[in-house]
Short mmCIF file of C-alpha atoms and ligand atoms in Angstrom, two decimals:
data_model
loop_
_atom_site.label_atom_id
_atom_site.label_comp_id
_atom_site.label_asym_id
_atom_site.label_seq_id
_atom_site.Cartn_x
_atom_site.Cartn_y
_atom_site.Cartn_z
CA MET A 1 -0.05 0.12 0.10
CA ASN A 2 1.46 3.24 -0.60
CA VAL A 3 -0.41 5.70 0.96
CA ARG A 4 0.70 5.32 4.27
CA SER A 5 0.69 8.20 8.23
CA VAL A 6 1.72 11.86 7.19
CA ARG A 7 5.36 12.57 7.77
CA GLY A 8 5.56 13.65 12.11
CA THR A 9 2.53 11.92 12.80
CA HIS A 10 1.87 8.28 14.58
CA ASP A 11 -0.67 5.56 15.11
CA ILE A 12 -1.44 4.58 19.19
CA LEU A 13 -2.09 1.10 18.58
CA PRO A 14 -3.61 -0.88 21.04
CA GLY A 15 -1.29 -2.62 23.14
CA SER A 16 0.63 1.01 23.24
CA VAL A 17 -2.47 3.02 23.39
CA GLU A 18 -2.67 1.34 27.53
CA LEU A 19 0.19 3.35 29.15
CA TRP A 20 -1.49 6.79 27.17
CA GLN A 21 -5.05 5.92 28.68
CA GLU A 22 -3.33 4.81 32.30
CA ILE A 23 -1.20 8.56 32.25
CA GLU A 24 -5.04 10.17 31.42
CA GLU A 25 -7.19 8.48 34.04
CA LYS A 26 -4.44 9.22 36.87
CA THR A 27 -3.70 12.88 35.36
CA ARG A 28 -7.72 13.50 35.65
CA LEU A 29 -7.81 11.95 39.10
CA LEU A 30 -4.54 14.25 40.55
CA PHE A 31 -6.14 17.36 38.71
CA ARG A 32 -9.11 16.87 40.32
CA ARG A 33 -7.66 17.10 43.58
CA TYR A 34 -6.52 20.49 42.96
CA GLY A 35 -9.93 21.72 41.49
CA TYR A 36 -9.11 22.46 38.18
CA GLY A 37 -11.83 20.75 35.66
CA GLU A 38 -11.32 20.09 31.71
CA ILE A 39 -11.72 22.11 28.92
CA ARG A 40 -11.69 20.73 25.70
CA THR A 41 -11.08 23.29 22.47
CA PRO A 42 -11.04 23.23 18.56
CA VAL A 43 -7.87 21.98 17.09
CA LEU A 44 -8.85 24.80 14.86
CA GLU A 45 -8.16 28.37 15.93
CA GLU A 46 -8.41 31.76 13.96
CA THR A 47 -4.10 32.54 12.90
CA ASN A 48 -4.47 35.35 14.52
CA LEU A 49 -4.65 34.16 18.47
CA PHE A 50 -0.96 32.69 17.61
CA CYS A 51 0.18 35.61 16.00
CA ARG A 52 -1.04 38.08 19.22
CA SER A 53 -0.29 35.84 21.70
CA LEU A 54 3.06 33.96 20.70
CA GLY A 55 4.59 36.74 18.65
CA LEU A 56 4.96 37.57 15.25
CA GLU A 57 8.83 36.76 15.77
CA THR A 58 8.91 33.39 17.38
CA ASP A 59 9.29 30.48 15.55
CA ILE A 60 5.91 28.74 15.77
CA VAL A 61 4.21 31.17 14.10
CA GLN A 62 7.32 32.06 11.73
CA LYS A 63 7.25 28.83 10.34
CA GLU A 64 6.04 26.25 12.38
CA MET A 65 2.09 26.37 12.09
CA TYR A 66 0.04 25.20 9.79
CA THR A 67 -2.71 27.12 8.32
CA ILE A 68 -5.29 26.66 6.08
CA PRO A 69 -5.95 30.16 3.99
CA ALA A 70 -9.64 31.87 4.23
CA ARG A 71 -12.13 31.57 0.73
CA ARG A 72 -13.62 34.33 2.65
CA GLY A 73 -12.94 35.95 5.97
CA ARG A 74 -9.59 35.06 8.25
CA ASP A 75 -7.31 32.24 8.35
CA ILE A 76 -7.51 29.66 10.21
CA SER A 77 -4.87 27.65 12.05
CA LEU A 78 -4.16 23.70 13.37
CA ARG A 79 -3.05 24.68 16.62
CA PRO A 80 0.76 24.27 17.99
CA GLU A 81 -0.07 24.80 21.81
CA GLY A 82 -2.61 25.17 24.52
CA THR A 83 -2.73 28.39 26.13
CA ALA A 84 -3.57 30.98 23.98
CA PRO A 85 -6.76 28.76 22.99
CA VAL A 86 -7.58 28.14 26.62
CA VAL A 87 -7.55 32.12 27.17
CA ARG A 88 -9.42 32.81 24.29
CA SER A 89 -12.03 29.92 25.56
CA TYR A 90 -12.19 32.04 28.97
CA LEU A 91 -12.79 35.10 27.82
CA GLU A 92 -15.42 34.23 24.97
CA ASN A 93 -17.48 32.57 27.99
CA HIS A 94 -16.67 34.51 30.55
CA LEU A 95 -14.75 31.73 32.94
CA ASN A 96 -13.73 34.70 35.08
CA ARG A 97 -17.62 34.73 36.87
CA GLY A 98 -18.01 33.46 39.96
CA SER A 99 -15.27 33.26 42.48
CA GLY A 100 -11.74 32.99 43.22
CA LEU A 101 -9.28 31.17 40.39
CA THR A 102 -10.36 29.33 37.08
CA LYS A 103 -8.58 26.24 36.80
CA LEU A 104 -8.29 24.55 33.83
CA TYR A 105 -6.52 21.79 31.92
CA TYR A 106 -6.58 20.28 28.40
CA VAL A 107 -5.35 17.12 26.94
CA GLY A 108 -5.24 16.39 23.20
CA PRO A 109 -2.65 16.83 20.24
CA MET A 110 -0.86 19.83 18.78
CA PHE A 111 0.80 20.38 15.44
CA ARG A 112 4.11 22.29 14.79
CA ARG A 113 5.82 21.63 11.48
CA GLU A 114 9.14 20.52 12.72
CA ARG A 115 11.47 18.29 11.74
CA PRO A 116 10.95 14.73 12.98
CA GLN A 117 12.77 13.30 15.25
CA LYS A 118 12.97 10.87 18.33
CA GLY A 119 10.68 12.79 20.42
CA ARG A 120 10.02 15.37 17.95
CA TYR A 121 6.38 14.86 15.79
CA ARG A 122 4.33 17.54 13.65
CA GLN A 123 1.25 15.90 15.38
CA PHE A 124 2.29 15.53 19.33
CA HIS A 125 -0.21 15.46 22.21
CA GLN A 126 0.16 17.38 25.36
CA ILE A 127 -1.39 17.54 29.01
CA GLY A 128 -1.59 20.93 30.16
CA ALA A 129 -2.98 22.95 32.96
CA GLU A 130 -3.85 27.06 32.95
CA VAL A 131 -4.54 28.83 36.56
CA LEU A 132 -6.54 32.11 35.91
CA GLY A 133 -7.45 34.43 38.37
CA SER A 134 -3.86 34.89 40.37
CA ASP A 135 -0.55 36.52 40.58
CA HIS A 136 0.52 34.74 43.79
CA PRO A 137 3.92 32.96 43.00
CA GLY A 138 1.87 30.38 45.76
CA ILE A 139 0.20 29.20 42.89
CA GLU A 140 3.11 28.53 41.11
CA ALA A 141 4.61 26.42 43.54
CA GLU A 142 1.59 24.01 44.04
CA VAL A 143 1.31 23.60 40.32
CA MET A 144 5.13 21.97 41.14
CA GLU A 145 3.79 20.22 43.65
CA MET A 146 1.26 18.99 41.65
CA LEU A 147 3.56 18.28 38.71
CA HIS A 148 5.84 16.33 41.13
CA VAL A 149 2.90 14.25 42.39
CA LEU A 150 2.38 13.10 38.87
CA LEU A 151 5.78 12.34 38.03
CA ASP A 152 5.93 10.42 40.73
CA ASP A 153 2.78 9.38 41.05
CA LEU A 154 3.58 7.12 37.34
CA GLY A 155 7.17 6.22 38.13
CA VAL A 156 8.84 8.69 36.22
CA ARG A 157 12.42 9.30 37.70
CA GLY A 158 15.24 11.53 37.28
CA VAL A 159 13.59 14.79 36.30
CA ARG A 160 15.24 18.21 36.96
CA LEU A 161 13.44 20.87 38.07
CA LEU A 162 14.84 24.26 36.33
CA VAL A 163 13.44 27.65 37.14
CA ASN A 164 14.02 31.22 36.11
CA SER A 165 12.43 34.48 35.97
CA VAL A 166 11.93 36.61 32.50
CA GLY A 167 11.47 40.05 33.88
CA CYS A 168 8.23 42.02 33.07
CA PRO A 169 7.33 44.60 30.74
CA SER A 170 9.04 47.80 32.60
CA CYS A 171 12.12 45.89 33.24
CA ARG A 172 12.62 43.56 30.90
CA PRO A 173 13.47 45.88 27.40
CA ALA A 174 16.28 47.18 29.17
CA TYR A 175 17.38 44.14 29.51
CA VAL A 176 16.96 43.17 26.10
CA ARG A 177 18.39 46.35 24.97
CA ILE A 178 21.41 45.49 26.65
CA LEU A 179 21.36 41.53 25.79
CA GLN A 180 20.89 42.81 22.01
CA GLU A 181 24.08 45.23 21.96
CA ARG A 182 26.37 42.35 22.95
CA LEU A 183 24.87 40.22 20.77
CA LEU A 184 24.86 41.89 18.09
CA ALA A 185 29.26 42.58 18.69
CA GLU A 186 29.40 38.70 18.49
CA SER A 187 30.57 37.01 15.54
CA ASP A 188 30.38 33.26 16.83
CA LEU A 189 26.97 32.30 16.49
CA CYS A 190 25.12 30.09 14.59
CA ALA A 191 22.94 31.82 11.51
CA ASP A 192 19.31 31.81 13.64
CA CYS A 193 20.73 33.35 16.11
CA ARG A 194 22.59 36.25 14.47
CA LYS A 195 18.21 36.50 13.54
CA ARG A 196 17.37 35.98 16.38
CA SER A 197 20.18 38.81 17.56
CA ARG A 198 18.45 41.30 15.27
CA ARG A 199 14.67 40.25 15.81
CA ASN A 200 14.46 38.69 19.34
CA PRO A 201 17.50 38.44 21.30
CA LEU A 202 15.97 36.78 24.61
CA ARG A 203 15.13 33.37 21.97
CA VAL A 204 19.40 33.41 21.60
CA LEU A 205 19.30 32.25 25.69
CA ASP A 206 17.36 29.17 24.54
CA CYS A 207 19.89 28.14 21.32
CA LYS A 208 20.20 24.55 21.79
CA GLN A 209 23.44 24.28 19.37
CA ALA A 210 26.37 24.03 20.78
CA SER A 211 28.65 26.35 18.85
CA CYS A 212 26.93 29.23 21.02
CA SER A 213 27.15 27.83 24.27
CA PRO A 214 30.35 29.75 25.14
CA VAL A 215 28.69 33.04 23.86
CA ILE A 216 25.92 32.88 26.00
CA ASP A 217 27.81 31.28 28.98
CA ASN A 218 28.96 34.43 29.16
CA LEU A 219 26.21 36.78 28.12
CA PRO A 220 24.64 39.37 31.61
CA SER A 221 22.07 37.35 33.25
CA ILE A 222 18.07 39.19 33.26
CA LEU A 223 18.33 37.81 36.83
CA ASP A 224 20.51 40.69 37.79
CA HIS A 225 17.89 42.70 35.26
CA LEU A 226 14.84 42.37 36.99
CA CYS A 227 13.08 45.20 39.15
CA ARG A 228 12.08 45.50 42.89
CA GLU A 229 8.56 43.32 42.26
CA CYS A 230 9.97 40.72 39.46
CA ARG A 231 12.82 39.85 42.15
CA ASP A 232 10.44 39.69 45.12
CA HIS A 233 8.14 37.65 43.11
CA PHE A 234 11.32 35.60 41.92
CA ARG A 235 12.29 35.05 45.92
CA ARG A 236 8.74 34.40 47.19
CA PHE A 237 8.23 31.45 44.80
CA ARG A 238 11.67 29.68 45.38
CA GLU A 239 10.76 29.97 48.84
CA PHE A 240 7.77 28.28 48.92
CA LEU A 241 9.63 25.68 46.76
CA ASP A 242 11.32 25.48 49.37
CA LEU A 243 8.76 24.78 51.93
CA ILE A 244 7.49 21.84 50.38
CA GLY A 245 10.57 20.42 49.73
CA VAL A 246 10.03 20.62 45.34
CA SER A 247 14.31 21.05 44.93
CA TYR A 248 14.85 23.23 41.66
CA SER A 249 17.99 24.50 39.55
CA VAL A 250 17.64 28.15 38.96
CA THR A 251 18.92 28.73 35.18
CA PRO A 252 19.03 32.05 34.03
CA ARG A 253 18.98 30.79 30.57
CA LEU A 254 15.57 29.24 30.48
CA VAL A 255 13.86 32.07 28.60
CA ARG A 256 11.32 29.56 26.77
CA GLY A 257 10.34 30.71 23.31
CA LEU A 258 6.94 32.93 23.17
CA ASP A 259 6.26 36.55 24.03
CA TYR A 260 3.73 36.22 26.27
CA TYR A 261 5.91 34.74 29.06
CA VAL A 262 6.48 37.15 32.12
CA ARG A 263 7.95 36.42 35.70
CA THR A 264 8.29 32.96 36.49
CA THR A 265 8.98 30.05 33.14
CA PHE A 266 10.09 26.64 33.95
CA GLU A 267 11.22 23.66 32.99
CA MET A 268 10.67 19.92 33.95
CA VAL A 269 14.06 18.34 31.66
CA THR A 270 15.64 14.79 31.71
CA ASP A 271 18.72 13.19 30.13
CA ARG A 272 16.91 10.38 29.07
CA LEU A 273 15.00 11.75 26.33
CA GLY A 274 18.79 12.98 24.23
CA PRO A 275 20.30 15.76 24.49
CA THR A 276 18.17 17.97 22.21
CA GLN A 277 14.85 17.31 23.26
CA ASN A 278 15.20 16.87 27.09
CA ALA A 279 12.40 19.10 28.24
CA LEU A 280 9.45 16.75 29.58
CA LEU A 281 7.27 20.33 30.06
CA GLY A 282 7.43 23.56 30.42
CA GLY A 283 5.74 26.65 31.10
CA GLY A 284 4.93 29.85 33.05
CA ARG A 285 3.28 32.92 33.89
CA TYR A 286 1.39 35.09 31.23
CA ASP A 287 -0.44 37.40 33.09
CA GLY A 288 -0.51 40.13 29.88
CA LEU A 289 -2.49 37.18 27.49
CA SER A 290 -5.21 37.99 28.14
CA GLU A 291 -4.74 41.52 27.09
CA LEU A 292 -3.05 40.75 24.39
CA LEU A 293 -6.31 39.50 23.37
CA GLU A 294 -7.92 42.31 24.21
CA GLY A 295 -9.34 40.55 27.35
CA PRO A 296 -9.54 42.59 30.46
CA PRO A 297 -6.00 42.13 32.81
CA ALA A 298 -6.64 38.99 33.58
CA GLN A 299 -3.04 36.83 35.79
CA GLY A 300 -2.35 33.48 34.11
CA PHE A 301 0.09 30.21 34.70
CA GLY A 302 0.32 27.33 33.68
CA PHE A 303 2.26 24.28 31.54
CA GLY A 304 2.26 22.13 29.34
CA LEU A 305 3.38 18.03 28.73
CA GLY A 306 4.38 16.17 26.28
CA LEU A 307 2.96 12.85 26.07
CA GLU A 308 5.00 11.10 23.26
CA ARG A 309 8.37 12.51 25.86
CA LEU A 310 6.55 10.84 29.05
CA VAL A 311 5.29 7.83 27.25
CA LEU A 312 9.11 7.16 26.16
CA LEU A 313 10.44 7.61 29.19
CA LEU A 314 8.04 5.09 30.85
CA SER A 315 8.34 3.01 27.81
CA ARG A 316 11.93 2.12 28.82
CA ASN A 317 11.08 1.40 31.99
CA ASP A 318 10.69 -2.45 31.75
CA GLN A 319 8.61 -2.84 34.47
CA LEU A 320 5.93 -0.60 33.84
CA ALA A 321 5.96 -1.26 30.29
CA ALA A 322 5.68 -5.09 30.72
CA GLY A 323 2.43 -4.91 32.26
CA TYR A 324 0.67 -3.55 29.66
CA ARG A 325 -0.80 -6.40 27.50
CA SER A 326 -4.43 -6.39 25.61
CA PRO A 327 -6.62 -7.63 28.15
CA ARG A 328 -7.82 -11.39 28.15
CA PRO A 329 -10.67 -12.89 27.40
CA GLU A 330 -12.49 -14.22 29.78
CA ILE A 331 -14.93 -16.47 28.22
CA PHE A 332 -14.16 -17.21 24.76
CA PHE A 333 -17.31 -19.35 22.41
CA ALA A 334 -16.64 -21.55 20.17
CA TYR A 335 -19.19 -22.85 17.97
CA LEU A 336 -19.82 -25.30 15.18
CA ASN A 337 -22.34 -23.97 13.00
CA GLU A 338 -24.67 -21.22 11.75
CA ASP A 339 -27.36 -22.11 14.19
CA SER A 340 -24.54 -22.38 17.00
CA LEU A 341 -23.19 -19.10 15.95
CA GLU A 342 -26.98 -17.56 16.95
CA LYS A 343 -26.95 -19.01 20.26
CA ALA A 344 -23.14 -18.22 20.95
CA PHE A 345 -23.71 -14.83 19.98
CA THR A 346 -26.54 -13.90 21.98
CA LEU A 347 -25.08 -15.69 24.71
CA ALA A 348 -21.92 -13.14 24.60
CA ARG A 349 -24.34 -10.51 24.37
CA ASP A 350 -25.92 -11.20 27.65
CA LEU A 351 -22.23 -11.64 29.54
CA ARG A 352 -21.34 -8.89 28.16
CA ARG A 353 -24.18 -6.69 29.50
CA GLU A 354 -23.83 -8.41 32.91
CA GLY A 355 -19.42 -6.89 32.39
CA ILE A 356 -18.35 -9.90 31.25
CA PHE A 357 -15.31 -10.12 28.18
CA ALA A 358 -17.08 -12.66 25.72
CA TYR A 359 -15.41 -13.50 22.86
CA LEU A 360 -16.83 -14.34 19.90
CA ASP A 361 -14.59 -15.10 16.70
CA PHE A 362 -15.77 -14.01 13.11
CA GLY A 363 -12.88 -15.40 11.17
CA GLY A 364 -14.47 -18.85 9.26
CA ARG A 365 -12.49 -20.73 11.64
CA SER A 366 -13.48 -24.75 12.24
CA LEU A 367 -13.33 -25.71 15.63
CA ARG A 368 -10.18 -26.99 16.53
CA ALA A 369 -8.90 -23.26 14.92
CA GLN A 370 -11.48 -21.92 17.47
CA MET A 371 -9.94 -23.66 20.32
CA ARG A 372 -6.22 -22.80 19.56
CA LEU A 373 -7.27 -19.39 19.03
CA ALA A 374 -8.71 -19.37 22.33
CA ASN A 375 -5.45 -20.45 23.75
CA ARG A 376 -3.45 -17.69 21.95
CA LEU A 377 -5.94 -14.95 23.48
CA GLY A 378 -5.20 -16.93 26.81
CA SER A 379 -8.78 -16.67 27.38
CA ARG A 380 -9.75 -18.31 30.85
CA PHE A 381 -12.96 -20.30 30.07
CA VAL A 382 -14.36 -22.11 27.13
CA CYS A 383 -17.55 -23.38 26.29
CA VAL A 384 -18.12 -24.96 22.73
CA ILE A 385 -21.87 -24.34 21.71
CA GLY A 386 -23.04 -27.39 19.50
CA ASP A 387 -26.49 -28.93 18.83
CA ASP A 388 -26.54 -30.82 22.50
CA GLU A 389 -26.16 -27.25 23.77
CA ILE A 390 -28.69 -25.34 22.13
CA ARG A 391 -30.59 -28.68 22.88
CA THR A 392 -30.79 -29.17 26.98
CA GLY A 393 -30.04 -25.73 27.63
CA LEU A 394 -26.82 -26.93 29.33
CA TYR A 395 -23.27 -25.61 28.25
CA SER A 396 -19.93 -27.02 28.43
CA ILE A 397 -17.88 -24.51 30.91
CA LYS A 398 -14.15 -25.20 30.59
CA ARG A 399 -11.34 -23.98 32.62
CA MET A 400 -8.04 -23.53 30.57
CA ALA A 401 -6.27 -23.86 33.26
CA ASP A 402 -6.36 -26.88 34.83
CA GLY A 403 -9.40 -28.20 32.10
CA THR A 404 -11.74 -29.01 34.43
CA GLN A 405 -15.58 -28.86 32.90
CA THR A 406 -18.52 -27.99 34.30
CA ARG A 407 -22.09 -27.87 33.24
CA LEU A 408 -24.32 -25.07 33.70
CA GLN A 409 -27.48 -23.71 32.53
CA GLN A 410 -26.85 -20.21 30.90
CA GLY A 411 -28.02 -18.08 34.02
CA ARG A 412 -24.97 -19.33 36.04
CA ILE A 413 -22.72 -19.11 33.23
CA SER A 414 -21.74 -15.28 34.51
CA ARG A 415 -20.93 -16.19 38.22
CA HIS A 416 -19.10 -19.05 37.27
CA VAL A 417 -16.44 -17.21 35.45
CA ARG A 418 -16.27 -14.82 38.15
CA SER A 419 -15.97 -16.62 41.40
CA ALA A 420 -13.02 -18.51 39.49
P1 AMP B 501 6.51 23.95 24.62
O1 AMP B 501 5.15 24.43 24.14
O2 AMP B 501 7.16 23.97 23.21
O3 AMP B 501 6.71 24.60 25.79
O4 AMP B 501 6.14 22.40 24.84
C1 AMP B 501 5.87 21.84 26.32
C2 AMP B 501 5.92 20.35 25.46
O5 AMP B 501 5.81 19.58 24.53
C3 AMP B 501 7.90 19.97 25.67
O6 AMP B 501 8.51 20.06 27.28
C4 AMP B 501 7.41 18.57 24.63
O7 AMP B 501 7.57 17.33 26.04
C5 AMP B 501 6.41 19.10 24.50
N1 AMP B 501 6.83 18.83 22.96
C6 AMP B 501 6.78 20.16 22.37
N2 AMP B 501 6.64 20.03 20.71
C7 AMP B 501 6.81 19.19 20.61
C8 AMP B 501 6.71 18.18 19.06
N3 AMP B 501 7.53 18.52 18.16
N4 AMP B 501 6.89 17.16 19.61
C9 AMP B 501 6.63 16.28 20.55
N5 AMP B 501 6.51 16.62 21.55
C10 AMP B 501 6.58 18.39 21.47
#
């Protein structure tokens, strides 16, 4: 077949999907305990939403969005990230009415036209959470704590928390000017960074090219240029982390790619994903985002966690991976002919209604081949249906573990299967 999946996308198959489901289930349970409600926004949004919020000079807007030009009206794009759509929906649906904080989480696909490699895809999935309505550093530490518990519950080890402050509109511009002056005088930067030096100097700090590192390591630190409010905020954030015993490294290079971030930014990284894809999740504060979207002032803080990367980490953890295999049928109905198939069909239906996993084959197999299949699937019981069974209404149920046979009326089968 020459129709194949699109480059950078992938199927999540039975056998793998169970791990995804378990991650999602644990996430939902945990997030509920912290007061988050699920939000499902559309995969399509107006392109404008991302241009305004992420910033025109960001990689995502410059070259990574899948955009569908409008025939009439406005262009639309596949969402490359989850925060801007959540804030758009928050404003559009007046989710700020009511009281206190608005806490929302999402799980779903994102799309970016990046060069595919391990841990980097064009369609990938994120779990994300956003808290709107507070600029207190304590809420940021609460999110860190929630993530800590989540990763711990899932058995993820060896993840480090990096934190930074990127300042605010009153202190950052002065730092960016100093940074730019320094960068424009440098000759040892990669081509991308030379461009960034002119258009978006902060992004240079994020560059993963080894050749840029020596230059970046010697640049002035944003932490030395924060205004007093930003300095206090960052100090309080770290005090809260200390209070709850979450360890972290302060990383002045961590500016993250998007324009909407102010003050606290963070990432959780691991060496087990390879040198360039080491971020499992990242996020930060975005107090001005609502205004960028022409909404009233609203403070916000959130993160996005890459599910593919999480799955990669967990799949290497053999203990966990070994636990996932497709479910074994509880009872397999084998039949001799079309008449006995009809009986098997209704028996299977009745048992499923009682919550039992009953298996019925439609592969046109002989009785012997059906028995082989039941064995291969690891079915716990097998029931062969022939003319006798239909006539007498008594069914022979064989327990595969030891070969014992029990003859039962239809109404007693489910109890027998359950009790064994
Ligand atoms: P970002 O929105 O770029 O901060 O990404 C947040 C998280 O999403 C990252 O830490 C990754 O785990 C994941 N992620 C971002 N881009 C991709 C991609 N192209 N493929 C797979 N995962 C991604």
